[in-house]
GROMACS .gro file of C-alpha atoms in nm:
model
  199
    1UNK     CA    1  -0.763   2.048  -0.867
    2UNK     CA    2  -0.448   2.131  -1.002
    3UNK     CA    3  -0.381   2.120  -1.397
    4UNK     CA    4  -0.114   2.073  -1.622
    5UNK     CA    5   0.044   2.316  -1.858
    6UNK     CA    6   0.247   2.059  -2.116
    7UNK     CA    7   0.485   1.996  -1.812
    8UNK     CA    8   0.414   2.289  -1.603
    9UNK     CA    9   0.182   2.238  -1.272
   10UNK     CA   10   0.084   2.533  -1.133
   11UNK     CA   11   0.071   2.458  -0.711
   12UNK     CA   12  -0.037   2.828  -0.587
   13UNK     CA   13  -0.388   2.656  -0.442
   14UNK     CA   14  -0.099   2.401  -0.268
   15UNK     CA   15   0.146   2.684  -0.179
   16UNK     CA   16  -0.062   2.750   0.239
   17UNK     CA   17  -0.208   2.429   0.237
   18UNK     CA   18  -0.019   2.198   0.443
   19UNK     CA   19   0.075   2.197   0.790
   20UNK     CA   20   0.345   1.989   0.966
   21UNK     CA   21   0.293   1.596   1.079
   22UNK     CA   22  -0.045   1.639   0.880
   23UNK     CA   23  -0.164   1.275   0.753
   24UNK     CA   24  -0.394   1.222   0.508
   25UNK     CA   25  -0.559   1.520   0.597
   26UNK     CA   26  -0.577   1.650   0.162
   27UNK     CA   27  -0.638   1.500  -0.116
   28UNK     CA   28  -0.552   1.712  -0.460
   29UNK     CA   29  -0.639   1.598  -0.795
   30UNK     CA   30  -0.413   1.641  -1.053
   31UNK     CA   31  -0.523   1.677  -1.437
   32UNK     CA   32  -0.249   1.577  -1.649
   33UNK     CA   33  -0.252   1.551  -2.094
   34UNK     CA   34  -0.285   1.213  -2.147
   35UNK     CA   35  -0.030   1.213  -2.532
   36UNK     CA   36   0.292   1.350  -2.463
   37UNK     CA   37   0.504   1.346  -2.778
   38UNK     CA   38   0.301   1.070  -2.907
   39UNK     CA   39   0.373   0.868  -2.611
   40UNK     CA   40   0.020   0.748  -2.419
   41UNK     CA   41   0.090   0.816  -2.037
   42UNK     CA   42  -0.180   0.593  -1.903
   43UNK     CA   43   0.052   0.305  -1.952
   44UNK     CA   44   0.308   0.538  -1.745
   45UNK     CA   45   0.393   0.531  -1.348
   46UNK     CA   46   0.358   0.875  -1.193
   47UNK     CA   47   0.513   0.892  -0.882
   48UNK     CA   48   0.515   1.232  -0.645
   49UNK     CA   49   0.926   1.288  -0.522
   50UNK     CA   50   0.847   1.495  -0.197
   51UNK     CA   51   1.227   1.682  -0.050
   52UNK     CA   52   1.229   1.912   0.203
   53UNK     CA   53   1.472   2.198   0.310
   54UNK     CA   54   1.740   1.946   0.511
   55UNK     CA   55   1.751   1.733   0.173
   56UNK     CA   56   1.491   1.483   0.362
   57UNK     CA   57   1.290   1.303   0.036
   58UNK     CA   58   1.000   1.130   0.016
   59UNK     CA   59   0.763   0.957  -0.242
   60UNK     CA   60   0.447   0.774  -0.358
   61UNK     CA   61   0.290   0.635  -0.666
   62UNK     CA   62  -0.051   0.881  -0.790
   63UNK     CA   63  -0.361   0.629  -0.891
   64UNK     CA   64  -0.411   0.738  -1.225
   65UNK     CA   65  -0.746   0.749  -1.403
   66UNK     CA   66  -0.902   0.828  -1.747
   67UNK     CA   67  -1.061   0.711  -2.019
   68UNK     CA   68  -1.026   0.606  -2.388
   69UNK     CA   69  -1.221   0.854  -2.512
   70UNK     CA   70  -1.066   1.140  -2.324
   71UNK     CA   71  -0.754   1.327  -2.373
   72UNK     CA   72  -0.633   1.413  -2.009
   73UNK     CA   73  -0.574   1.175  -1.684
   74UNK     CA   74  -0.651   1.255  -1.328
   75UNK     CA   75  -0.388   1.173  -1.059
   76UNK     CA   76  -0.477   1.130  -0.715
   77UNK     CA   77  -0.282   1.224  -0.452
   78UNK     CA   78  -0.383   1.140  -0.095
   79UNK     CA   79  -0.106   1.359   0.085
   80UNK     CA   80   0.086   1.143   0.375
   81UNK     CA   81   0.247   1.284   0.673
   82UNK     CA   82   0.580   1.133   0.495
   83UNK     CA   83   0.587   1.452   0.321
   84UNK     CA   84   0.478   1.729   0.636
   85UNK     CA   85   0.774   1.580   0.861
   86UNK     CA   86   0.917   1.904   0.881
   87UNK     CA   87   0.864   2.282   0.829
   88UNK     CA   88   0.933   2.499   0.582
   89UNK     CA   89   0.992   2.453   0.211
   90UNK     CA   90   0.910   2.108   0.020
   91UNK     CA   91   1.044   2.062  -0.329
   92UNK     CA   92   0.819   1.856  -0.525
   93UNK     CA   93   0.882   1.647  -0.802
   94UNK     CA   94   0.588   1.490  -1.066
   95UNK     CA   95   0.744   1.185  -1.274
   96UNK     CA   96   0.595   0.948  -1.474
   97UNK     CA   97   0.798   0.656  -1.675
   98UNK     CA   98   0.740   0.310  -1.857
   99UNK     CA   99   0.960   0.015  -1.935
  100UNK     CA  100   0.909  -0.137  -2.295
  101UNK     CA  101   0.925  -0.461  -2.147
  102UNK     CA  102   0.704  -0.488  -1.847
  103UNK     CA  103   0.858  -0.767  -1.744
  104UNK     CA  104   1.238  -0.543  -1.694
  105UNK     CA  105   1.345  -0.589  -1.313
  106UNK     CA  106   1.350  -0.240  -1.245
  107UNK     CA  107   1.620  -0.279  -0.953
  108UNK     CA  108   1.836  -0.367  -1.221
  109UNK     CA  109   1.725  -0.097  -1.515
  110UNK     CA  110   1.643   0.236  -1.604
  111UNK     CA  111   1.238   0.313  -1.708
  112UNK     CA  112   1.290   0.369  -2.108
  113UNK     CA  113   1.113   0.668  -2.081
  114UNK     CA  114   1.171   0.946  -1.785
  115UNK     CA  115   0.918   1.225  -1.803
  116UNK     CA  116   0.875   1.499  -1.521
  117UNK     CA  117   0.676   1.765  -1.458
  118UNK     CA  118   0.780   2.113  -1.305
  119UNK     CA  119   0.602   2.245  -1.015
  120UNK     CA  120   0.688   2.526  -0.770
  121UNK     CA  121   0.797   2.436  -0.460
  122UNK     CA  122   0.501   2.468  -0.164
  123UNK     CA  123   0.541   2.556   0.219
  124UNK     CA  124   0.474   2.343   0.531
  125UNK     CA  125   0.308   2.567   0.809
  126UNK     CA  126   0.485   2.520   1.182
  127UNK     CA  127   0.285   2.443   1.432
  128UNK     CA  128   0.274   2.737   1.681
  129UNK     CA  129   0.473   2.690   1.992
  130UNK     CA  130   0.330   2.724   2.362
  131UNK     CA  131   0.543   2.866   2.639
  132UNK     CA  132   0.350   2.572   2.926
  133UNK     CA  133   0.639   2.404   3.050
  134UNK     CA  134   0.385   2.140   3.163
  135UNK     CA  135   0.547   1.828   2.927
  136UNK     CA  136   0.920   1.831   2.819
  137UNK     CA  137   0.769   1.650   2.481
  138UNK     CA  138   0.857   1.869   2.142
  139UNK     CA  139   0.625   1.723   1.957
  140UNK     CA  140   0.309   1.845   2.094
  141UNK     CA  141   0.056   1.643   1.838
  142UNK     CA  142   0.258   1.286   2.017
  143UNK     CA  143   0.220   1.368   2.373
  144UNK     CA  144  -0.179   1.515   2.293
  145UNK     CA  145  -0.227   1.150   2.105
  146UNK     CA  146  -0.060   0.949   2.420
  147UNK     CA  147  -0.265   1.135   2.667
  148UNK     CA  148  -0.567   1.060   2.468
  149UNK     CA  149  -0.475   0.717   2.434
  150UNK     CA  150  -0.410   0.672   2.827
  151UNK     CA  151  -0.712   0.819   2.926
  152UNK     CA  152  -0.921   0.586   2.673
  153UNK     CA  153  -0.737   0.290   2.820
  154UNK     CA  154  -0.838   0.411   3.175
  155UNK     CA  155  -1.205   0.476   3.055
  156UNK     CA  156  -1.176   0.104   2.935
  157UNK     CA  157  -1.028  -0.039   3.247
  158UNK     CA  158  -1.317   0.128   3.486
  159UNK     CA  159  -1.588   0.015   3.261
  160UNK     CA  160  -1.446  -0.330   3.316
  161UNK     CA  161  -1.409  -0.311   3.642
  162UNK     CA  162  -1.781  -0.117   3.698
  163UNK     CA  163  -1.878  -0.464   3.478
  164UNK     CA  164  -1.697  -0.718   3.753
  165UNK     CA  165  -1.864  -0.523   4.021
  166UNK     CA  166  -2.229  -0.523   3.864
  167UNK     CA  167  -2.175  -0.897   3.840
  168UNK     CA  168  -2.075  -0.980   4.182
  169UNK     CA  169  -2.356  -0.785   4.271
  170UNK     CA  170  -2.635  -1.003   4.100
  171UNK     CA  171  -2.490  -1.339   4.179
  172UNK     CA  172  -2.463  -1.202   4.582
  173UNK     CA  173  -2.748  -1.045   4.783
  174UNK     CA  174  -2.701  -0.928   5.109
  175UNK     CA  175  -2.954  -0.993   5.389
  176UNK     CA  176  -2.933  -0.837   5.729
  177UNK     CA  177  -3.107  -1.021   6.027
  178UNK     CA  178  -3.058  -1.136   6.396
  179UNK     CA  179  -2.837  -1.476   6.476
  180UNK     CA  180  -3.173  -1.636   6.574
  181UNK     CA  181  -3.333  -1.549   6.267
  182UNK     CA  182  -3.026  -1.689   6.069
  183UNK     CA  183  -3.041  -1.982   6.277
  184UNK     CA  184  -3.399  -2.080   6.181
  185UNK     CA  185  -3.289  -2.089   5.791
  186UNK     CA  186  -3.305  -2.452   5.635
  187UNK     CA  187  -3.077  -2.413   5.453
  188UNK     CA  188  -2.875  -2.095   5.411
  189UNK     CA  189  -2.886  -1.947   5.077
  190UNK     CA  190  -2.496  -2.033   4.985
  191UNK     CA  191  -2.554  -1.682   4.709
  192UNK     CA  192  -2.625  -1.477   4.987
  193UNK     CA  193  -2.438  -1.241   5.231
  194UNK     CA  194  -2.560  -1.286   5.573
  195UNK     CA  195  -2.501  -0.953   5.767
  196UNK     CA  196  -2.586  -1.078   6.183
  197UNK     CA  197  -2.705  -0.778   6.461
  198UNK     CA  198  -2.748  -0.861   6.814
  199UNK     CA  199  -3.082  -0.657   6.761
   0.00000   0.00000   0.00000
């Protein structure tokens, strides 16, 4: 859990945490004060603004959570691979805001209240490169997922097919026997196979 400081968020239990294309692999609670210069923030949007090193940003809205008879507001953040999409430093950026009027079309306005939170950028771990020159793929999590895929698709199809065979198999007996001995059948069973020897 990570806790606010007035506007400060300390993210040093974040800082090793994440590792790239990670999806919804951590969630991290976030305990915010719920009066902020006499303004209630559990009528406020809190959003998480994600930007990495190459000026890539991302973001999501936090559920928020608390009380009336409690002073502080938890934040949940369920961490997306929106925001592990590359390596190396991610900039992160805690705002919450409120319109007056709920009913403001907020493509048109300004929130009329802006307040943000400062929190130390964390790191994205690399995932370690192999020297197997096996697959031409650079993402390495991809071409694991697609093989996994194929081979459950495969796994599918011969179960199917095992199916269609076990099938055939109890509508269709096979009987092996002399031409005379087929010959003195009245009638032929039209479900069997009828396998003829000169013996």
């Amino acid at each position: 859990m990570l806790k606010a400081i007035g506007k400060f968020i300390d993210t040093l239990p974040l800082k090793h945490l994440l590792s790239l294309e990670e999806s919804q692999a951590d969630t991290v609670i976030i305990e915010v004060d719920r009066y902020y210069n006499h303004h209630d923030l559990m009528n406020f949007v809190f959003v998480m603004r994600g930007v990495t090193e190459s000026g890539t940003e991302t973001q999501t809205e936090l559920a928020a959570s608390g009380f009336a008879d409690e002073d502080t507001i938890r934040l949940t953040w369920n961490i997306s691979s929106l925001f592990t999409t590359e390596p190396g430093t991610l900039f992160l950026d805690l705002l919450a805001y409120q319109y007056e009027d709920p009913e403001t079309d907020a493509s048109q306005n300004p929130p009329d209240y802006i307040l943000r939170y400062q929190l130390p950028p964390v790191q994205i771990r690399d995932i370690p490169k192999g020297t197997s020159e096996a697959t031409d793929q650079d993402n390495y999590t991809a071409f694991w997922i697609q093989v996994k895929t194929a081979l459950s698709n495969l796994q599918t199809a011969v179960a199917a097919q095992s199916a269609q065979i076990q099938e055939l198999q109890n509508r269709i007996s096979i009987l092996v026997m002399t031409k005379a001995e087929y010959d003195e059948l009245d009638p032929p069973d039209p479900n069997t196979l009828y396998v003829l020897t000169d013996a």
